[in-house]
Amino acid sequence: MTMSEPKATKPEEIDWSNLGFNYMNLPYRYRAYWRDGKWQDTGLTEDSNVTISEGSTCLHYGQEVFEGLKAYRCKDGSINLFRPDQNAKRMQKSCERLMMPQVPTDMFIAALKEVVRANEAYIPPYGSGGTLYLRPYLIGVGGNIGVHPAQEYIFSIFAMPVGNYFKGGLTPTSFVASEYDRAAHKGTGASKVGGNYAASLFPGQLAHNDGFSDCIYLDPIEHKKIEEVGSANFFGITKDGKFVTPKSPSILPSVTKYSLLYLAEHRFGMETEQGDIFIDQLDHFAEAGACGTAAVISPIGGFKYGDKYHVFYSETEVGPVTHKLYDELTGIQFGDVKAPEGWIEKI
């Protein structure tokens, strides 16, 4: 029995104002193959299925990395990519960690542009709140069975229109501390690899079952310090106006987080810090949130850890600093606010 081709989605079938965060089969995706020490057979394809050997390292040993970024429709009809060079660099670091060939930055960005142009009809209209989500990935393939790097690889990028990752968008939701670990300090937590996310499925479901948006992972050594919020980074605004985000070798370096650190300091004159955030010192914070490409900024209303429940700014209203940062960041992404030099790649 062979897998059937997923039915393609047509633009006229999409309700732009009610997009979730779900897969859609768009007409085109980019594909490239690493063979004999070089990238070859590069270009667009309409085939949404990937055929690989049953012995592929991505299936048995998790040798795969991926990225996530978005294309934004601006008010004048143009299209923005937000800091794609940073995603390229992060993917290169992930590849280095998993002993995979790197995708050069110029090849990465050129491929993104090809996919966006080919699927332009699927970019949500300006003002709808939607974006075109782009998923680059790289997998080890071929007939392998020993625990060693693959000899061949496939790099691909597909796209889909999306809305908010967390239900409600810029609305405070509650999270719960997990007793499980997302990643070890000398593991692959700082790399964007599938194994980290596979490990998060079970604790995430436990959080959903208890009515929370997701779980918050604590440091894997003592379980005393905040590390990540589901698949997003954590940030807090102290009562004296400082922007603080955790620092740990098992945290994924979020492009959104580093952008917010820059904007907080250079646009709003805030003091910024990357350091320890202890769960018994949450009363130092006036506001808190999760940030990432998919989540953008999701305010954290309440946080349950053990038998305690801490409310930050409000469980129903967005804090003023969080709102200000959100408006500045999304304004830059959609072309309404002047971007720092080099942050926007026009298509």
CSV table of C-alpha atoms in Angstrom, one decimal:
chain,number,residue,atom,x,y,z
A,1,MET,CA,0.0,0.0,0.0
A,2,THR,CA,1.4,3.4,-1.0
A,3,MET,CA,0.6,6.7,0.7
A,4,SER,CA,-1.9,8.9,-1.1
A,5,GLU,CA,-0.9,12.4,-2.1
A,6,PRO,CA,-2.3,14.9,0.4
A,7,LYS,CA,-5.0,17.0,-1.1
A,8,ALA,CA,-3.8,20.5,-2.1
A,9,THR,CA,-5.4,23.5,-0.4
A,10,LYS,CA,-6.8,26.2,-2.7
A,11,PRO,CA,-6.5,29.9,-1.7
A,12,GLU,CA,-10.2,30.5,-2.1
A,13,GLU,CA,-10.9,27.8,0.4
A,14,ILE,CA,-9.0,29.6,3.2
A,15,ASP,CA,-10.7,31.7,5.9
A,16,TRP,CA,-7.9,34.2,6.5
A,17,SER,CA,-9.3,35.6,9.7
A,18,ASN,CA,-9.6,32.2,11.3
A,19,LEU,CA,-6.3,30.5,10.6
A,20,GLY,CA,-4.9,28.1,13.2
A,21,PHE,CA,-1.5,26.6,13.3
A,22,ASN,CA,-2.0,23.6,11.0
A,23,TYR,CA,-0.4,21.9,8.1
A,24,MET,CA,-1.6,22.8,4.6
A,25,ASN,CA,-0.5,21.2,1.4
A,26,LEU,CA,0.6,24.2,-0.8
A,27,PRO,CA,1.5,23.8,-4.4
A,28,TYR,CA,5.3,24.2,-4.2
A,29,ARG,CA,8.2,23.4,-1.9
A,30,TYR,CA,12.0,23.5,-2.3
A,31,ARG,CA,14.2,20.4,-2.4
A,32,ALA,CA,17.9,19.8,-2.5
A,33,TYR,CA,20.0,16.7,-2.2
A,34,TRP,CA,23.5,16.2,-0.6
A,35,ARG,CA,25.4,13.6,-2.5
A,36,ASP,CA,29.1,13.0,-3.1
A,37,GLY,CA,30.0,15.9,-0.9
A,38,LYS,CA,27.9,18.7,-2.5
A,39,TRP,CA,24.4,20.0,-2.9
A,40,GLN,CA,22.7,19.1,-6.1
A,41,ASP,CA,19.3,18.6,-7.9
A,42,THR,CA,18.1,21.9,-6.2
A,43,GLY,CA,14.8,23.6,-7.0
A,44,LEU,CA,11.0,23.6,-6.6
A,45,THR,CA,8.8,20.6,-6.7
A,46,GLU,CA,5.0,20.0,-6.5
A,47,ASP,CA,5.5,16.6,-4.7
A,48,SER,CA,4.7,16.9,-1.0
A,49,ASN,CA,5.8,13.4,-0.3
A,50,VAL,CA,9.4,12.5,0.5
A,51,THR,CA,10.6,9.0,-0.4
A,52,ILE,CA,13.5,7.7,1.6
A,53,SER,CA,15.2,4.4,2.5
A,54,GLU,CA,13.9,2.5,5.5
A,55,GLY,CA,17.5,2.6,6.8
A,56,SER,CA,17.6,6.4,6.9
A,57,THR,CA,19.3,7.9,10.0
A,58,CYS,CA,16.5,10.4,10.5
A,59,LEU,CA,14.2,7.5,11.2
A,60,HIS,CA,16.4,5.5,13.6
A,61,TYR,CA,18.8,7.9,15.2
A,62,GLY,CA,17.1,11.3,15.0
A,63,GLN,CA,19.6,12.8,12.6
A,64,GLU,CA,17.4,15.7,11.5
A,65,VAL,CA,17.3,19.5,12.1
A,66,PHE,CA,14.7,22.1,11.2
A,67,GLU,CA,13.8,25.8,11.4
A,68,GLY,CA,10.8,28.0,11.5
A,69,LEU,CA,10.3,31.5,10.2
A,70,LYS,CA,7.6,33.6,8.5
A,71,ALA,CA,6.9,35.7,5.5
A,72,TYR,CA,4.8,38.9,6.1
A,73,ARG,CA,2.5,40.7,3.8
A,74,CYS,CA,3.0,44.5,4.2
A,75,LYS,CA,0.5,47.3,3.8
A,76,ASP,CA,1.9,48.2,0.4
A,77,GLY,CA,1.6,44.6,-0.8
A,78,SER,CA,5.3,43.8,-0.6
A,79,ILE,CA,6.6,40.8,1.3
A,80,ASN,CA,9.1,40.7,4.2
A,81,LEU,CA,11.3,38.0,5.6
A,82,PHE,CA,12.4,38.7,9.2
A,83,ARG,CA,16.1,38.1,9.9
A,84,PRO,CA,16.4,34.9,7.8
A,85,ASP,CA,20.2,35.0,8.1
A,86,GLN,CA,19.8,34.3,11.8
A,87,ASN,CA,17.7,31.2,11.1
A,88,ALA,CA,20.3,30.1,8.6
A,89,LYS,CA,23.1,30.5,11.2
A,90,ARG,CA,21.1,28.6,13.8
A,91,MET,CA,20.4,25.7,11.4
A,92,GLN,CA,24.2,25.6,10.6
A,93,LYS,CA,24.9,25.3,14.4
A,94,SER,CA,22.3,22.5,14.7
A,95,CYS,CA,23.9,20.7,11.7
A,96,GLU,CA,27.3,21.0,13.3
A,97,ARG,CA,26.0,19.4,16.5
A,98,LEU,CA,24.4,16.5,14.6
A,99,MET,CA,27.3,16.0,12.1
A,100,MET,CA,25.3,17.0,9.1
A,101,PRO,CA,26.3,19.1,6.1
A,102,GLN,CA,25.5,22.8,6.5
A,103,VAL,CA,23.2,24.7,4.1
A,104,PRO,CA,25.1,27.9,3.1
A,105,THR,CA,23.3,31.2,4.1
A,106,ASP,CA,22.9,32.4,0.6
A,107,MET,CA,21.4,29.1,-0.5
A,108,PHE,CA,19.1,29.1,2.5
A,109,ILE,CA,17.7,32.6,1.8
A,110,ALA,CA,17.5,32.1,-1.9
A,111,ALA,CA,15.5,28.9,-1.4
A,112,LEU,CA,13.1,30.7,1.0
A,113,LYS,CA,12.5,33.4,-1.5
A,114,GLU,CA,11.7,30.7,-4.2
A,115,VAL,CA,9.1,29.1,-2.0
A,116,VAL,CA,7.5,32.3,-1.0
A,117,ARG,CA,7.3,33.6,-4.6
A,118,ALA,CA,5.8,30.3,-5.8
A,119,ASN,CA,3.2,30.3,-3.1
A,120,GLU,CA,2.5,34.0,-2.9
A,121,ALA,CA,-1.3,33.5,-3.3
A,122,TYR,CA,-1.2,31.9,0.1
A,123,ILE,CA,0.3,34.8,2.1
A,124,PRO,CA,-2.5,36.1,4.4
A,125,PRO,CA,-3.6,39.6,3.6
A,126,TYR,CA,-2.2,42.5,5.5
A,127,GLY,CA,-4.3,43.2,8.6
A,128,SER,CA,-5.6,39.6,8.9
A,129,GLY,CA,-3.1,38.8,11.6
A,130,GLY,CA,-1.9,35.8,9.6
A,131,THR,CA,1.5,35.0,8.1
A,132,LEU,CA,3.1,32.5,5.7
A,133,TYR,CA,5.0,30.1,8.0
A,134,LEU,CA,8.1,28.5,6.4
A,135,ARG,CA,9.5,25.2,7.6
A,136,PRO,CA,13.1,24.4,6.4
A,137,TYR,CA,14.3,20.9,7.4
A,138,LEU,CA,17.3,18.7,6.8
A,139,ILE,CA,17.3,14.9,7.2
A,140,GLY,CA,19.8,12.1,7.0
A,141,VAL,CA,18.8,9.5,4.4
A,142,GLY,CA,20.0,6.4,2.6
A,143,GLY,CA,20.6,2.8,3.5
A,144,ASN,CA,22.3,3.1,6.9
A,145,ILE,CA,21.9,1.0,10.0
A,146,GLY,CA,25.1,1.6,12.0
A,147,VAL,CA,25.1,4.5,14.5
A,148,HIS,CA,27.0,7.0,12.4
A,149,PRO,CA,26.2,10.0,10.2
A,150,ALA,CA,24.4,9.4,6.9
A,151,GLN,CA,26.2,9.7,3.6
A,152,GLU,CA,23.3,11.5,1.9
A,153,TYR,CA,20.9,14.2,3.0
A,154,ILE,CA,17.7,16.0,1.9
A,155,PHE,CA,17.1,19.7,2.5
A,156,SER,CA,13.6,21.0,1.9
A,157,ILE,CA,11.4,24.0,2.7
A,158,PHE,CA,7.6,24.0,2.7
A,159,ALA,CA,5.1,26.6,3.6
A,160,MET,CA,1.6,27.2,5.0
A,161,PRO,CA,-0.5,30.2,6.1
A,162,VAL,CA,-0.9,30.3,9.9
A,163,GLY,CA,-2.6,32.3,12.6
A,164,ASN,CA,-1.7,32.3,16.3
A,165,TYR,CA,0.2,29.4,17.8
A,166,PHE,CA,-1.4,29.7,21.2
A,167,LYS,CA,-5.1,30.1,21.2
A,168,GLY,CA,-6.2,33.7,21.8
A,169,GLY,CA,-3.0,35.3,20.5
A,170,LEU,CA,-2.0,38.3,22.6
A,171,THR,CA,-4.1,37.2,25.5
A,172,PRO,CA,-2.7,36.0,28.8
A,173,THR,CA,-2.9,32.2,29.4
A,174,SER,CA,-1.6,30.0,32.2
A,175,PHE,CA,1.2,27.5,32.3
A,176,VAL,CA,2.4,24.8,34.7
A,177,ALA,CA,5.9,23.7,35.8
A,178,SER,CA,6.8,20.3,34.4
A,179,GLU,CA,8.5,17.6,36.4
A,180,TYR,CA,10.0,16.3,33.2
A,181,ASP,CA,13.1,17.7,31.5
A,182,ARG,CA,13.1,19.0,27.9
A,183,ALA,CA,16.8,18.6,27.4
A,184,ALA,CA,20.1,18.1,29.3
A,185,HIS,CA,22.7,20.9,29.7
A,186,LYS,CA,25.2,19.2,27.5
A,187,GLY,CA,22.6,17.6,25.3
A,188,THR,CA,20.9,19.0,22.2
A,189,GLY,CA,18.7,21.6,23.9
A,190,ALA,CA,20.4,24.5,22.1
A,191,SER,CA,19.9,22.8,18.7
A,192,LYS,CA,16.6,22.8,16.8
A,193,VAL,CA,16.2,19.0,16.5
A,194,GLY,CA,13.2,16.8,16.6
A,195,GLY,CA,14.2,14.8,19.6
A,196,ASN,CA,13.8,17.8,21.9
A,197,TYR,CA,10.2,18.2,20.7
A,198,ALA,CA,9.4,14.5,20.8
A,199,ALA,CA,10.4,14.6,24.5
A,200,SER,CA,8.0,17.6,25.1
A,201,LEU,CA,4.9,15.9,23.7
A,202,PHE,CA,4.0,13.9,26.9
A,203,PRO,CA,4.5,16.7,29.5
A,204,GLY,CA,2.8,19.1,27.1
A,205,GLN,CA,-0.3,16.8,26.9
A,206,LEU,CA,-0.3,16.5,30.7
A,207,ALA,CA,-0.4,20.3,30.9
A,208,HIS,CA,-3.3,20.5,28.4
A,209,ASN,CA,-5.2,17.8,30.3
A,210,ASP,CA,-5.1,20.1,33.4
A,211,GLY,CA,-6.3,23.1,31.5
A,212,PHE,CA,-3.0,24.9,30.9
A,213,SER,CA,-1.7,26.3,27.6
A,214,ASP,CA,1.6,24.3,28.0
A,215,CYS,CA,4.2,23.5,30.6
A,216,ILE,CA,7.3,25.4,31.7
A,217,TYR,CA,10.5,23.5,31.8
A,218,LEU,CA,12.9,24.0,34.7
A,219,ASP,CA,16.6,23.5,34.8
A,220,PRO,CA,17.4,19.7,34.5
A,221,ILE,CA,19.8,19.8,37.4
A,222,GLU,CA,17.9,21.2,40.3
A,223,HIS,CA,14.5,22.1,38.9
A,224,LYS,CA,14.7,25.5,40.5
A,225,LYS,CA,15.2,27.8,37.5
A,226,ILE,CA,12.9,28.5,34.5
A,227,GLU,CA,14.3,27.5,31.2
A,228,GLU,CA,11.7,27.3,28.4
A,229,VAL,CA,8.0,27.6,27.9
A,230,GLY,CA,6.8,24.7,25.9
A,231,SER,CA,8.6,25.2,22.6
A,232,ALA,CA,9.2,28.9,23.2
A,233,ASN,CA,11.6,31.1,25.2
A,234,PHE,CA,10.7,32.8,28.5
A,235,PHE,CA,11.1,36.5,29.3
A,236,GLY,CA,10.1,38.5,32.3
A,237,ILE,CA,9.8,42.3,33.0
A,238,THR,CA,10.9,43.1,36.5
A,239,LYS,CA,9.1,45.6,38.7
A,240,ASP,CA,11.9,48.1,38.1
A,241,GLY,CA,11.6,47.7,34.3
A,242,LYS,CA,14.4,45.3,33.4
A,243,PHE,CA,13.9,42.8,30.6
A,244,VAL,CA,15.2,39.4,31.8
A,245,THR,CA,15.4,36.1,30.0
A,246,PRO,CA,17.0,32.8,31.2
A,247,LYS,CA,20.5,31.8,30.2
A,248,SER,CA,21.3,28.1,30.0
A,249,PRO,CA,23.2,25.7,27.6
A,250,SER,CA,20.0,23.7,27.0
A,251,ILE,CA,17.9,26.7,25.8
A,252,LEU,CA,17.2,27.1,22.1
A,253,PRO,CA,18.6,30.5,21.0
A,254,SER,CA,15.4,32.2,19.8
A,255,VAL,CA,15.7,34.8,17.0
A,256,THR,CA,12.6,36.4,18.5
A,257,LYS,CA,14.2,36.5,22.0
A,258,TYR,CA,17.4,38.2,20.8
A,259,SER,CA,15.3,40.6,18.7
A,260,LEU,CA,13.3,41.6,21.8
A,261,LEU,CA,16.5,42.0,23.9
A,262,TYR,CA,17.8,44.4,21.2
A,263,LEU,CA,14.5,46.3,21.0
A,264,ALA,CA,14.1,46.6,24.8
A,265,GLU,CA,17.5,48.1,25.1
A,266,HIS,CA,17.9,50.2,21.9
A,267,ARG,CA,14.3,51.3,21.3
A,268,PHE,CA,13.0,51.6,24.8
A,269,GLY,CA,16.1,52.2,26.9
A,270,MET,CA,15.5,49.2,29.1
A,271,GLU,CA,18.2,47.4,31.0
A,272,THR,CA,18.4,43.8,29.8
A,273,GLU,CA,19.8,40.7,31.3
A,274,GLN,CA,20.3,37.0,30.5
A,275,GLY,CA,20.5,35.1,33.7
A,276,ASP,CA,18.9,32.8,36.3
A,277,ILE,CA,15.2,33.1,37.0
A,278,PHE,CA,14.3,31.2,40.1
A,279,ILE,CA,10.8,30.0,40.6
A,280,ASP,CA,10.8,31.1,44.3
A,281,GLN,CA,11.6,34.7,43.2
A,282,LEU,CA,8.8,35.3,40.7
A,283,ASP,CA,7.4,38.2,42.8
A,284,HIS,CA,10.3,40.3,41.3
A,285,PHE,CA,8.5,40.3,38.0
A,286,ALA,CA,5.6,42.6,37.0
A,287,GLU,CA,5.0,40.8,33.6
A,288,ALA,CA,6.1,37.6,31.9
A,289,GLY,CA,5.7,36.0,28.5
A,290,ALA,CA,6.7,33.3,26.0
A,291,CYS,CA,8.3,34.3,22.8
A,292,GLY,CA,9.3,32.6,19.5
A,293,THR,CA,8.7,32.6,15.8
A,294,ALA,CA,5.4,30.7,16.1
A,295,ALA,CA,4.2,32.2,19.4
A,296,VAL,CA,5.5,35.7,18.6
A,297,ILE,CA,4.7,36.9,22.2
A,298,SER,CA,2.3,35.0,24.4
A,299,PRO,CA,1.7,36.8,27.7
A,300,ILE,CA,1.9,34.5,30.8
A,301,GLY,CA,-1.0,35.2,33.1
A,302,GLY,CA,-0.5,32.6,35.7
A,303,PHE,CA,2.1,30.0,36.5
A,304,LYS,CA,1.5,26.9,38.7
A,305,TYR,CA,4.5,25.2,40.3
A,306,GLY,CA,3.9,22.6,43.0
A,307,ASP,CA,1.0,23.7,45.2
A,308,LYS,CA,1.6,27.4,44.4
A,309,TYR,CA,0.0,29.6,41.7
A,310,HIS,CA,1.7,32.9,40.8
A,311,VAL,CA,-0.1,35.6,38.8
A,312,PHE,CA,2.1,38.0,36.9
A,313,TYR,CA,0.5,41.2,35.6
A,314,SER,CA,-3.0,39.9,35.1
A,315,GLU,CA,-4.8,36.7,33.9
A,316,THR,CA,-7.0,38.8,31.6
A,317,GLU,CA,-5.0,41.8,30.5
A,318,VAL,CA,-1.7,42.2,28.7
A,319,GLY,CA,1.0,44.1,30.6
A,320,PRO,CA,2.0,47.5,29.1
A,321,VAL,CA,5.6,46.6,28.5
A,322,THR,CA,4.8,43.3,26.9
A,323,HIS,CA,2.2,45.1,24.6
A,324,LYS,CA,4.8,47.8,23.7
A,325,LEU,CA,7.4,45.1,22.7
A,326,TYR,CA,4.8,43.1,20.8
A,327,ASP,CA,3.7,46.2,18.8
A,328,GLU,CA,7.3,47.2,18.0
A,329,LEU,CA,8.3,43.7,16.9
A,330,THR,CA,5.2,43.0,14.8
A,331,GLY,CA,5.4,46.5,13.4
A,332,ILE,CA,8.9,45.8,12.1
A,333,GLN,CA,7.9,42.4,10.7
A,334,PHE,CA,4.9,43.8,8.8
A,335,GLY,CA,6.8,46.9,7.6
A,336,ASP,CA,4.9,49.5,9.6
A,337,VAL,CA,7.9,50.3,11.9
A,338,LYS,CA,11.4,51.1,10.7
A,339,ALA,CA,13.6,48.0,11.2
A,340,PRO,CA,17.2,47.9,12.5
A,341,GLU,CA,19.6,47.6,9.7
A,342,GLY,CA,19.8,44.2,8.2
A,343,TRP,CA,16.7,42.8,9.9
A,344,ILE,CA,14.3,42.7,6.9
A,345,GLU,CA,14.9,40.8,3.6
A,346,LYS,CA,12.5,42.0,0.9
A,347,ILE,CA,11.0,39.6,-1.6
